[in-house]
Amino acid sequence: MEVSVIGNPQARICRSELVYRELGFRFGSEVISGESRNRVSFRSQISKLKEIGIRCSSRSVKCEAIISDQVPFLNSTPKSRSLESVKLFVGLPLDTVSDCYNVNHMKAITAGLKALKLLGVEGIELPIFWGVVEKEAAGKYEWSGYLAVAEIVKKVGLKLHASLSFHGSKDPEIGLPDWVSKIGEAEPGLYFTDRYGNQYHDCLSFAVDDAPVLDGRTPMEVYRGFCESFKSAFSDYMGNTITGITLGMGPDGELRYPSHQHDDKFSGAGEFQCYDKYMLSALKQYAESTGNPLWGLGGPHDAPTYNQQPHSSSFFSDGGSWESQYGDFFLSWYSSLLISHADRVLSVASSAFNGSGVSVCGKLPLLHQWHKLRSQPSELTAGFYSSNGQDRYEAIAEIFAKNSCRMIIPGMDLSDEHQPPESLSSPESLLAHIKTSCKKQGVVVSGQNSSVPVPGGFERIVENLEDENAGIDLFTYQRMGARFFSPEHFHAFAVFVRNMNQFELSSQDQAGENVAESLSIGSGTGAASLQAA
């Protein structure tokens, strides 16, 4: 099967040749000079790359991939709105910069960025971790690795969206700053805790937002200092190369409680995270203020555990505790802390970057598991609830609007038909609900895909971007690594970019087709090897 992909019509052959050198392309059977020296690898060897032919004319780059019939391709369809205005970004690996401040896989990333530029990608998303930059001591920032990446992005001619991550990661393993972890050892109340005393160490409890628990400073003061230091260190890039900032708002950067923590994290209802001493203190005060002191002793006693089915206990059942007066009391309090946290974080971001020429964003999760149940337990345990028939997501959108922030919504590649029937999941209806809530509040939505590849994902992304009601103008594809640069996936991604850009060959390009040259990225000597990041 051959599928042609039209690249950016402004790209010139001289620019493309540089990319071919960096990626280790072969010109027919002749190896381009410097190829061996420029061979790149993310980590370990993988199976042989299949041959991909690249045809180039003098005015544009036309790629012809010769790969398996099993590769999913997009079909051109009539569009309800033009996708040419949608800016496409691609996320860099989470461990792009290590905790030793080095840029990992520098050559591979540079080569990959040049290839993406030629495809017509607008920019790159760079995850920046608190635990890397401010690792050793409070107020001691080390930006060198991330500055090096910003310079590479600038030289390639791409834009940069920086995600300031105040959480840790298990894969790759990136923790909170060492000095914060030491404080946490002496004061374990900093971390979210479940009813069994298990702590979540990858972000701080929302209940300590305004508590001076970090060497006399509050987390919000520390986050503000981090933002100010970032703005100063990257002043030469702000508003030109750097066009957007995302503030981490919770686990994995999303606004939610860490209610699902296991590998099979969405098989059950999740668990309430309200048992650290600061959360319990806040619950006790709220209960006493409402005249129900006995309700402030802990979370619901009849809720299921992480991986239990929602109806394995009575709390989430129809007519269960979640619908009772007590349920409304607890869930209203639980969600109010989430909303307050969102307001604090977005306020810090909007004030820190006001006038910098960048957009400020926060990310919501797409908690679609069990969405077809009336109780919607995955959303309730994560903190999304509103009483008296009010819209829970509109309340969140109102906070985003108040702080003039964009909302990032993941899962735009998901469809209902590919969800396990037993999960009672509906990503499509939940996504439509959140987008409608944002539209009511005038909040601009940016999109992302889910972290795990799904059948028909590219087609579903296009459908969401074509939605005139949502008006999405920026989409970030996650993320670079071995799978991304595999022949099958990268070709499908290139077709996806073409569907968005809809470039057409000029008459000169079409005339030049007859004399086009052929390049290949293959498994021969010096072929590029792009491995897992």
Short mmCIF file of C-alpha atoms in Angstrom, two decimals:
data_model
loop_
_atom_site.label_atom_id
_atom_site.label_comp_id
_atom_site.label_asym_id
_atom_site.label_seq_id
_atom_site.Cartn_x
_atom_site.Cartn_y
_atom_site.Cartn_z
CA MET A 1 0.00 0.00 0.00
CA GLU A 2 1.26 3.47 -0.85
CA VAL A 3 -0.13 6.62 0.73
CA SER A 4 1.18 10.09 -0.11
CA VAL A 5 1.51 12.67 2.63
CA ILE A 6 1.88 16.30 1.68
CA GLY A 7 4.21 18.15 4.02
CA ASN A 8 4.48 21.88 4.64
CA PRO A 9 4.58 23.50 1.18
CA GLN A 10 7.08 26.07 2.40
CA ALA A 11 9.64 23.39 3.23
CA ARG A 12 12.58 23.27 0.82
CA ILE A 13 14.70 20.33 -0.17
CA CYS A 14 17.78 21.87 1.46
CA ARG A 15 15.96 21.89 4.81
CA SER A 16 14.68 18.35 4.37
CA GLU A 17 18.16 17.03 3.60
CA LEU A 18 19.35 18.26 6.99
CA VAL A 19 16.57 16.28 8.65
CA TYR A 20 17.42 13.18 6.64
CA ARG A 21 21.02 13.42 7.79
CA GLU A 22 19.97 13.72 11.42
CA LEU A 23 17.52 10.82 11.18
CA GLY A 24 20.00 8.63 9.31
CA PHE A 25 18.09 8.49 5.99
CA ARG A 26 19.63 6.77 2.97
CA PHE A 27 19.56 8.35 -0.48
CA GLY A 28 18.59 5.28 -2.53
CA SER A 29 21.37 2.78 -1.83
CA GLU A 30 23.88 5.52 -1.13
CA VAL A 31 24.46 6.46 2.52
CA ILE A 32 24.31 10.20 3.17
CA SER A 33 27.63 11.43 4.54
CA GLY A 34 27.77 11.69 8.31
CA GLU A 35 24.99 9.16 8.73
CA SER A 36 26.80 6.82 11.09
CA ARG A 37 27.91 9.72 13.21
CA ASN A 38 24.34 10.97 13.47
CA ARG A 39 22.74 7.66 14.35
CA VAL A 40 20.35 8.15 17.24
CA SER A 41 18.85 5.90 19.89
CA PHE A 42 16.50 6.48 22.80
CA ARG A 43 17.61 3.48 24.84
CA SER A 44 17.77 -0.07 23.60
CA GLN A 45 17.54 -1.79 20.24
CA ILE A 46 14.18 -2.85 18.86
CA SER A 47 13.12 -4.98 15.93
CA LYS A 48 14.12 -4.09 12.40
CA LEU A 49 12.52 -0.99 10.98
CA LYS A 50 10.55 -1.49 7.79
CA GLU A 51 11.52 0.44 4.68
CA ILE A 52 9.78 3.79 4.24
CA GLY A 53 10.28 5.61 0.94
CA ILE A 54 10.40 9.42 0.97
CA ARG A 55 9.81 11.24 -2.32
CA CYS A 56 10.88 14.88 -2.52
CA SER A 57 10.07 17.56 -5.06
CA SER A 58 11.76 20.93 -5.23
CA ARG A 59 8.94 22.88 -3.57
CA SER A 60 7.38 20.55 -1.07
CA VAL A 61 8.03 17.34 0.76
CA LYS A 62 5.94 14.37 -0.35
CA CYS A 63 6.26 11.21 1.71
CA GLU A 64 5.30 7.78 0.40
CA ALA A 65 5.27 5.06 3.03
CA ILE A 66 5.33 1.45 1.91
CA ILE A 67 4.08 -0.55 4.86
CA SER A 68 1.65 -3.23 5.91
CA ASP A 69 -2.01 -3.27 4.87
CA GLN A 70 -2.84 -3.54 8.57
CA VAL A 71 -1.85 0.09 9.24
CA PRO A 72 -4.94 2.22 10.05
CA PHE A 73 -5.35 5.09 7.58
CA LEU A 74 -7.64 8.07 7.61
CA ASN A 75 -10.06 8.68 4.80
CA SER A 76 -10.69 12.22 3.69
CA THR A 77 -14.20 13.25 4.71
CA PRO A 78 -16.24 16.43 4.25
CA LYS A 79 -15.42 18.76 7.10
CA SER A 80 -17.92 20.64 9.24
CA ARG A 81 -15.18 23.14 10.05
CA SER A 82 -11.73 23.73 8.65
CA LEU A 83 -8.92 22.09 10.61
CA GLU A 84 -6.23 24.30 9.12
CA SER A 85 -6.63 26.73 12.03
CA VAL A 86 -5.98 24.00 14.63
CA LYS A 87 -2.43 24.23 15.98
CA LEU A 88 -0.90 20.78 16.42
CA PHE A 89 1.67 20.15 19.17
CA VAL A 90 3.49 16.94 20.10
CA GLY A 91 4.60 16.11 23.63
CA LEU A 92 8.23 15.32 24.40
CA PRO A 93 9.10 12.30 26.60
CA LEU A 94 8.45 12.79 30.31
CA ASP A 95 12.15 12.17 31.07
CA THR A 96 13.48 14.57 28.44
CA VAL A 97 15.53 16.17 31.21
CA SER A 98 16.91 13.91 33.95
CA ASP A 99 17.35 14.72 37.61
CA CYS A 100 21.02 15.29 36.81
CA TYR A 101 19.89 18.20 34.60
CA ASN A 102 21.04 16.47 31.41
CA VAL A 103 18.97 16.32 28.23
CA ASN A 104 18.31 12.67 27.47
CA HIS A 105 18.45 11.41 23.84
CA MET A 106 19.53 14.86 22.59
CA LYS A 107 20.32 13.76 19.02
CA ALA A 108 17.16 11.68 18.69
CA ILE A 109 14.97 14.49 19.96
CA THR A 110 16.63 17.05 17.68
CA ALA A 111 16.14 14.80 14.66
CA GLY A 112 12.55 14.10 15.65
CA LEU A 113 11.75 17.80 16.03
CA LYS A 114 13.08 18.56 12.56
CA ALA A 115 10.95 15.80 11.08
CA LEU A 116 7.87 17.12 12.87
CA LYS A 117 8.58 20.62 11.63
CA LEU A 118 8.62 19.37 8.04
CA LEU A 119 5.32 17.56 8.57
CA GLY A 120 3.69 20.83 9.55
CA VAL A 121 3.51 20.43 13.33
CA GLU A 122 3.21 23.81 15.09
CA GLY A 123 5.04 23.12 18.32
CA ILE A 124 6.21 20.91 21.15
CA GLU A 125 4.96 20.37 24.71
CA LEU A 126 7.74 20.07 27.29
CA PRO A 127 7.03 18.54 30.73
CA ILE A 128 9.05 20.40 33.40
CA PHE A 129 9.15 18.69 36.78
CA TRP A 130 9.35 20.43 40.15
CA GLY A 131 11.35 17.44 41.42
CA VAL A 132 14.04 18.04 38.77
CA VAL A 133 14.33 21.84 38.84
CA GLU A 134 14.11 22.49 42.59
CA LYS A 135 15.37 19.10 43.69
CA GLU A 136 18.02 19.84 46.27
CA ALA A 137 16.86 22.82 48.32
CA ALA A 138 14.00 25.30 48.53
CA GLY A 139 14.59 28.22 46.16
CA LYS A 140 17.56 26.56 44.45
CA TYR A 141 16.47 26.23 40.82
CA GLU A 142 18.38 24.48 38.04
CA TRP A 143 16.89 25.20 34.60
CA SER A 144 19.88 24.38 32.39
CA GLY A 145 18.55 21.15 30.86
CA TYR A 146 15.15 22.63 30.05
CA LEU A 147 16.76 25.80 28.67
CA ALA A 148 18.81 23.63 26.31
CA VAL A 149 15.61 22.01 25.03
CA ALA A 150 13.97 25.42 24.56
CA GLU A 151 16.95 26.54 22.48
CA ILE A 152 16.71 23.44 20.29
CA VAL A 153 13.00 24.04 19.74
CA LYS A 154 13.66 27.67 18.87
CA LYS A 155 16.38 26.81 16.34
CA VAL A 156 14.18 24.22 14.66
CA GLY A 157 11.48 26.88 14.31
CA LEU A 158 8.79 25.29 16.47
CA LYS A 159 6.72 26.78 19.27
CA LEU A 160 6.95 25.51 22.85
CA HIS A 161 4.26 24.82 25.44
CA ALA A 162 5.71 24.31 28.93
CA SER A 163 3.92 22.07 31.45
CA LEU A 164 5.03 22.99 34.98
CA SER A 165 4.50 19.73 36.84
CA PHE A 166 4.11 19.88 40.61
CA HIS A 167 3.59 16.13 40.82
CA GLY A 168 5.79 13.06 40.56
CA SER A 169 5.76 10.25 38.04
CA LYS A 170 6.14 6.50 38.43
CA ASP A 171 7.07 5.81 34.81
CA PRO A 172 9.61 7.26 34.44
CA GLU A 173 10.38 7.52 38.13
CA ILE A 174 10.45 11.20 39.03
CA GLY A 175 9.62 12.18 42.60
CA LEU A 176 8.85 15.40 44.39
CA PRO A 177 11.90 17.51 45.36
CA ASP A 178 14.20 15.81 47.87
CA TRP A 179 13.73 18.60 50.39
CA VAL A 180 9.94 18.22 50.19
CA SER A 181 10.18 14.45 50.64
CA LYS A 182 12.30 14.95 53.76
CA ILE A 183 9.65 17.23 55.22
CA GLY A 184 7.05 14.62 54.31
CA GLU A 185 8.93 11.95 56.25
CA ALA A 186 8.62 14.04 59.40
CA GLU A 187 5.11 15.30 58.58
CA PRO A 188 3.25 12.56 56.66
CA GLY A 189 0.08 14.64 56.78
CA LEU A 190 1.33 16.42 53.65
CA TYR A 191 0.16 13.55 51.46
CA PHE A 192 -3.24 12.28 50.44
CA THR A 193 -4.21 9.26 52.53
CA ASP A 194 -6.91 6.62 52.10
CA ARG A 195 -8.96 4.99 54.86
CA TYR A 196 -6.32 2.28 55.35
CA GLY A 197 -3.54 4.78 55.93
CA ASN A 198 -1.92 4.32 52.50
CA GLN A 199 -0.29 7.54 51.33
CA TYR A 200 0.04 8.94 47.83
CA HIS A 201 3.51 10.49 47.56
CA ASP A 202 3.35 11.94 44.03
CA CYS A 203 1.64 15.20 44.97
CA LEU A 204 0.67 17.20 48.05
CA SER A 205 -2.74 17.12 49.68
CA PHE A 206 -5.04 19.95 48.60
CA ALA A 207 -5.74 20.60 52.29
CA VAL A 208 -2.22 22.01 52.81
CA ASP A 209 -2.46 24.59 50.00
CA ASP A 210 -2.44 27.49 52.44
CA ALA A 211 -0.64 25.82 55.35
CA PRO A 212 2.98 26.89 56.03
CA VAL A 213 4.25 23.30 55.89
CA LEU A 214 7.24 23.76 53.54
CA ASP A 215 9.91 25.35 55.71
CA GLY A 216 7.49 28.06 56.80
CA ARG A 217 5.99 28.63 53.35
CA THR A 218 2.74 27.37 51.89
CA PRO A 219 2.70 25.19 48.75
CA MET A 220 1.04 28.04 46.86
CA GLU A 221 3.89 30.37 47.83
CA VAL A 222 6.39 27.75 46.68
CA TYR A 223 4.55 27.25 43.37
CA ARG A 224 4.47 31.02 42.85
CA GLY A 225 8.24 31.22 43.41
CA PHE A 226 8.74 28.40 40.91
CA CYS A 227 6.65 30.22 38.31
CA GLU A 228 8.48 33.50 38.84
CA SER A 229 11.85 31.78 38.52
CA PHE A 230 10.68 30.07 35.31
CA LYS A 231 9.51 33.36 33.85
CA SER A 232 12.85 34.99 34.64
CA ALA A 233 14.99 32.12 33.36
CA PHE A 234 13.02 31.81 30.10
CA SER A 235 12.43 35.54 29.55
CA ASP A 236 14.07 35.43 26.10
CA TYR A 237 11.58 32.80 24.96
CA MET A 238 8.36 34.06 26.54
CA GLY A 239 5.72 35.16 24.06
CA ASN A 240 7.73 34.13 20.99
CA THR A 241 9.00 30.55 21.28
CA ILE A 242 6.99 29.80 24.43
CA THR A 243 3.32 30.41 23.69
CA GLY A 244 1.62 28.47 26.50
CA ILE A 245 2.01 27.36 30.11
CA THR A 246 0.16 24.54 31.87
CA LEU A 247 0.14 24.46 35.68
CA GLY A 248 0.03 21.01 37.27
CA MET A 249 -3.11 20.71 39.39
CA GLY A 250 -2.88 17.25 40.93
CA PRO A 251 -1.96 13.63 40.13
CA ASP A 252 -0.43 13.39 36.64
CA GLY A 253 -0.99 17.13 36.37
CA GLU A 254 -4.78 16.74 36.31
CA LEU A 255 -7.35 18.41 38.56
CA ARG A 256 -8.52 15.42 40.62
CA TYR A 257 -7.94 13.43 43.77
CA PRO A 258 -5.69 10.32 43.39
CA SER A 259 -8.73 8.07 43.70
CA HIS A 260 -7.34 5.44 41.30
CA GLN A 261 -3.78 4.36 41.98
CA HIS A 262 -3.33 0.80 40.73
CA ASP A 263 -2.23 -0.63 37.37
CA ASP A 264 -5.78 -1.73 36.64
CA LYS A 265 -6.75 1.69 37.90
CA PHE A 266 -10.15 1.94 36.29
CA SER A 267 -11.57 -1.49 37.06
CA GLY A 268 -13.22 -0.27 40.25
CA ALA A 269 -14.99 2.74 41.68
CA GLY A 270 -11.90 4.34 43.19
CA GLU A 271 -11.48 5.48 46.76
CA PHE A 272 -11.99 8.75 48.63
CA GLN A 273 -8.76 10.49 49.68
CA CYS A 274 -9.70 12.35 52.84
CA TYR A 275 -7.77 10.73 55.68
CA ASP A 276 -4.61 12.83 56.02
CA LYS A 277 -4.69 14.95 59.16
CA TYR A 278 -5.26 18.21 57.30
CA MET A 279 -8.19 16.82 55.32
CA LEU A 280 -9.71 15.32 58.48
CA SER A 281 -9.29 18.62 60.28
CA ALA A 282 -11.03 20.48 57.45
CA LEU A 283 -13.84 17.90 57.40
CA LYS A 284 -14.29 18.19 61.17
CA GLN A 285 -14.57 21.98 60.99
CA TYR A 286 -17.06 21.79 58.12
CA ALA A 287 -19.20 19.23 59.95
CA GLU A 288 -19.30 21.34 63.10
CA SER A 289 -20.17 24.47 61.11
CA THR A 290 -23.18 22.69 59.57
CA GLY A 291 -24.38 21.31 62.90
CA ASN A 292 -23.44 17.69 62.15
CA PRO A 293 -20.29 17.05 64.20
CA LEU A 294 -20.58 13.26 63.99
CA TRP A 295 -20.30 13.45 60.19
CA GLY A 296 -16.84 14.95 60.48
CA LEU A 297 -15.10 11.86 61.87
CA GLY A 298 -14.11 10.39 58.51
CA GLY A 299 -15.19 9.50 55.02
CA PRO A 300 -18.08 7.24 54.00
CA HIS A 301 -17.97 3.87 55.78
CA ASP A 302 -20.00 2.06 53.11
CA ALA A 303 -18.01 3.04 49.99
CA PRO A 304 -16.13 0.36 48.00
CA THR A 305 -12.35 0.13 47.80
CA TYR A 306 -10.17 0.97 44.78
CA ASN A 307 -10.87 -2.05 42.60
CA GLN A 308 -14.27 -3.13 43.88
CA GLN A 309 -17.27 -2.74 41.63
CA PRO A 310 -19.44 0.30 42.48
CA HIS A 311 -22.39 -1.85 43.58
CA SER A 312 -20.30 -4.15 45.76
CA SER A 313 -21.33 -1.90 48.67
CA SER A 314 -24.26 0.41 49.22
CA PHE A 315 -22.80 3.90 48.88
CA PHE A 316 -23.02 4.21 45.06
CA SER A 317 -26.15 2.09 44.60
CA ASP A 318 -29.39 3.67 43.41
CA GLY A 319 -30.93 5.12 46.55
CA GLY A 320 -27.61 4.63 48.36
CA SER A 321 -25.75 6.96 50.69
CA TRP A 322 -24.54 9.18 47.87
CA GLU A 323 -28.14 10.38 47.46
CA SER A 324 -28.73 10.88 51.18
CA GLN A 325 -28.39 14.06 53.22
CA TYR A 326 -25.08 12.75 54.54
CA GLY A 327 -23.89 11.94 51.02
CA ASP A 328 -24.65 15.46 49.83
CA PHE A 329 -22.85 16.87 52.87
CA PHE A 330 -19.68 14.84 52.34
CA LEU A 331 -19.51 15.08 48.54
CA SER A 332 -20.17 18.84 48.60
CA TRP A 333 -17.31 19.32 51.05
CA TYR A 334 -14.98 16.98 49.14
CA SER A 335 -15.60 18.71 45.82
CA SER A 336 -15.36 22.18 47.37
CA LEU A 337 -11.71 21.52 48.28
CA LEU A 338 -11.02 20.47 44.70
CA ILE A 339 -12.60 23.66 43.33
CA SER A 340 -10.76 25.82 45.86
CA HIS A 341 -7.48 24.16 44.88
CA ALA A 342 -8.18 24.84 41.21
CA ASP A 343 -8.86 28.50 41.98
CA ARG A 344 -5.64 28.87 43.97
CA VAL A 345 -3.40 27.20 41.38
CA LEU A 346 -4.89 29.02 38.39
CA SER A 347 -4.72 32.31 40.29
CA VAL A 348 -1.01 31.75 40.92
CA ALA A 349 -0.46 30.99 37.24
CA SER A 350 -2.52 33.83 35.81
CA SER A 351 -0.90 36.40 38.08
CA ALA A 352 2.63 35.08 37.53
CA PHE A 353 2.36 35.07 33.73
CA ASN A 354 0.09 38.06 33.22
CA GLY A 355 1.48 40.18 30.39
CA SER A 356 3.99 37.54 29.29
CA GLY A 357 2.27 36.86 25.99
CA VAL A 358 1.46 33.24 26.83
CA SER A 359 -1.80 31.41 27.38
CA VAL A 360 -2.30 29.74 30.78
CA CYS A 361 -3.90 26.30 31.00
CA GLY A 362 -5.05 23.67 33.44
CA LYS A 363 -5.92 20.06 32.71
CA LEU A 364 -9.02 18.08 33.64
CA PRO A 365 -9.23 14.27 33.58
CA LEU A 366 -11.77 12.42 31.45
CA LEU A 367 -13.25 10.08 34.07
CA HIS A 368 -15.54 8.17 31.73
CA GLN A 369 -15.58 4.81 33.54
CA TRP A 370 -19.00 4.08 35.10
CA HIS A 371 -20.34 7.28 33.54
CA LYS A 372 -23.54 5.48 32.54
CA LEU A 373 -24.37 4.79 36.20
CA ARG A 374 -26.50 7.41 37.90
CA SER A 375 -23.97 7.81 40.69
CA GLN A 376 -20.96 8.10 38.31
CA PRO A 377 -18.60 6.84 41.05
CA SER A 378 -15.27 7.43 39.27
CA GLU A 379 -16.13 11.12 39.05
CA LEU A 380 -17.34 11.35 42.65
CA THR A 381 -14.26 9.71 44.19
CA ALA A 382 -12.06 12.03 42.09
CA GLY A 383 -13.91 15.08 43.47
CA PHE A 384 -16.45 16.02 40.78
CA TYR A 385 -19.87 16.61 42.34
CA SER A 386 -22.51 19.30 42.53
CA SER A 387 -25.72 19.28 44.55
CA ASN A 388 -29.20 20.63 43.81
CA GLY A 389 -29.04 19.70 40.15
CA GLN A 390 -26.17 22.08 39.38
CA ASP A 391 -23.63 21.11 36.74
CA ARG A 392 -20.42 19.87 38.38
CA TYR A 393 -18.25 20.67 35.35
CA GLU A 394 -19.75 24.10 34.84
CA ALA A 395 -18.65 24.99 38.37
CA ILE A 396 -15.08 24.02 37.41
CA ALA A 397 -15.33 25.89 34.10
CA GLU A 398 -16.43 28.98 36.00
CA ILE A 399 -13.15 28.90 37.94
CA PHE A 400 -11.18 28.63 34.70
CA ALA A 401 -13.12 31.57 33.26
CA LYS A 402 -12.54 33.64 36.39
CA ASN A 403 -8.78 33.20 35.98
CA SER A 404 -8.78 33.60 32.17
CA CYS A 405 -7.36 30.12 31.67
CA ARG A 406 -7.78 27.50 28.98
CA MET A 407 -8.94 23.98 29.83
CA ILE A 408 -7.06 20.96 28.49
CA ILE A 409 -9.22 17.85 28.07
CA PRO A 410 -7.58 14.48 27.28
CA GLY A 411 -9.16 11.40 25.74
CA MET A 412 -10.22 12.96 22.43
CA ASP A 413 -9.23 9.72 20.69
CA LEU A 414 -11.68 7.61 22.71
CA SER A 415 -15.00 6.27 21.45
CA ASP A 416 -17.81 4.45 23.24
CA GLU A 417 -17.73 1.48 20.89
CA HIS A 418 -14.25 0.44 22.01
CA GLN A 419 -15.01 0.49 25.75
CA PRO A 420 -15.61 -2.79 27.64
CA PRO A 421 -19.38 -3.14 28.08
CA GLU A 422 -18.98 -4.08 31.74
CA SER A 423 -17.30 -0.72 32.53
CA LEU A 424 -20.49 1.19 31.66
CA SER A 425 -18.17 3.79 30.17
CA SER A 426 -19.04 6.68 27.85
CA PRO A 427 -16.11 8.92 26.96
CA GLU A 428 -18.08 10.54 24.14
CA SER A 429 -20.97 11.76 26.29
CA LEU A 430 -18.68 12.92 29.10
CA LEU A 431 -16.43 14.83 26.70
CA ALA A 432 -19.47 16.47 25.10
CA HIS A 433 -20.73 17.41 28.57
CA ILE A 434 -17.46 19.07 29.58
CA LYS A 435 -17.15 20.92 26.26
CA THR A 436 -20.70 22.24 26.64
CA SER A 437 -19.93 23.44 30.19
CA CYS A 438 -16.84 25.25 28.94
CA LYS A 439 -18.76 26.89 26.12
CA LYS A 440 -21.36 28.23 28.59
CA GLN A 441 -18.59 29.84 30.62
CA GLY A 442 -16.59 31.07 27.64
CA VAL A 443 -13.63 28.80 28.40
CA VAL A 444 -11.41 27.87 25.46
CA VAL A 445 -10.77 24.11 25.21
CA SER A 446 -7.54 22.50 24.09
CA GLY A 447 -7.40 18.78 23.34
CA GLN A 448 -5.14 15.81 24.01
CA ASN A 449 -5.28 12.10 23.24
CA SER A 450 -5.13 9.37 25.86
CA SER A 451 -1.76 7.90 26.80
CA VAL A 452 -2.53 4.40 25.46
CA PRO A 453 -3.14 3.90 21.72
CA VAL A 454 -6.73 2.96 20.86
CA PRO A 455 -8.42 1.64 17.69
CA GLY A 456 -9.62 4.41 15.41
CA GLY A 457 -7.98 7.04 17.59
CA PHE A 458 -6.90 9.40 14.82
CA GLU A 459 -10.34 9.36 13.22
CA ARG A 460 -11.97 10.16 16.54
CA ILE A 461 -9.56 13.06 17.16
CA VAL A 462 -10.46 14.56 13.79
CA GLU A 463 -14.19 14.24 14.59
CA ASN A 464 -13.68 16.14 17.85
CA LEU A 465 -11.60 18.84 16.20
CA GLU A 466 -14.23 19.28 13.50
CA ASP A 467 -16.89 20.01 16.14
CA GLU A 468 -17.91 23.61 15.47
CA ASN A 469 -19.50 23.96 18.91
CA ALA A 470 -16.25 23.17 20.73
CA GLY A 471 -14.07 25.51 18.65
CA ILE A 472 -10.86 23.68 19.64
CA ASP A 473 -7.87 25.49 18.14
CA LEU A 474 -4.99 23.59 19.75
CA PHE A 475 -4.37 19.85 20.06
CA THR A 476 -1.37 18.15 21.70
CA TYR A 477 -0.54 14.60 20.66
CA GLN A 478 1.07 12.54 23.43
CA ARG A 479 3.87 11.57 23.16
CA MET A 480 7.28 11.07 21.44
CA GLY A 481 9.06 7.75 22.01
CA ALA A 482 9.59 4.32 20.47
CA ARG A 483 5.99 3.70 19.45
CA PHE A 484 5.59 7.22 18.07
CA PHE A 485 8.54 6.83 15.67
CA SER A 486 7.81 3.24 14.66
CA PRO A 487 7.17 3.04 10.89
CA GLU A 488 3.52 2.04 11.24
CA HIS A 489 2.59 4.68 13.79
CA PHE A 490 4.63 7.55 12.38
CA HIS A 491 3.11 7.03 8.96
CA ALA A 492 -0.41 7.02 10.41
CA PHE A 493 0.48 10.19 12.33
CA ALA A 494 1.72 11.82 9.10
CA VAL A 495 -1.58 11.01 7.41
CA PHE A 496 -3.37 12.53 10.40
CA VAL A 497 -1.34 15.74 9.99
CA ARG A 498 -2.19 15.82 6.31
CA ASN A 499 -5.90 15.49 7.10
CA MET A 500 -5.59 18.51 9.38
CA ASN A 501 -3.48 20.69 7.08
CA GLN A 502 -4.96 19.65 3.71
CA PHE A 503 -1.95 21.02 1.82
CA GLU A 504 -2.12 20.98 -1.98
CA LEU A 505 0.69 20.75 -4.47
CA SER A 506 1.32 23.81 -6.61
CA SER A 507 1.60 23.40 -10.40
CA GLN A 508 5.39 23.50 -10.04
CA ASP A 509 5.23 20.70 -7.46
CA GLN A 510 3.05 18.57 -9.70
CA ALA A 511 5.39 19.07 -12.65
CA GLY A 512 8.28 18.13 -10.42
CA GLU A 513 6.68 14.82 -9.50
CA ASN A 514 8.13 13.22 -12.60
CA VAL A 515 11.67 14.00 -11.51
CA ALA A 516 11.25 13.39 -7.78
CA GLU A 517 14.10 11.74 -5.94
CA SER A 518 13.67 8.87 -3.48
CA LEU A 519 14.98 8.61 0.04
CA SER A 520 14.45 5.86 2.59
CA ILE A 521 14.55 5.36 6.29
CA GLY A 522 15.35 1.72 6.51
CA SER A 523 16.99 -1.13 8.29
CA GLY A 524 20.23 -0.83 6.37
CA THR A 525 23.52 0.52 7.69
CA GLY A 526 23.09 3.74 9.60
CA ALA A 527 19.28 3.59 9.84
CA ALA A 528 17.79 5.72 12.57
CA SER A 529 16.77 3.85 15.69
CA LEU A 530 14.25 5.74 17.81
CA GLN A 531 13.63 3.94 21.06
CA ALA A 532 11.49 4.20 24.16
CA ALA A 533 11.88 7.41 26.09
#
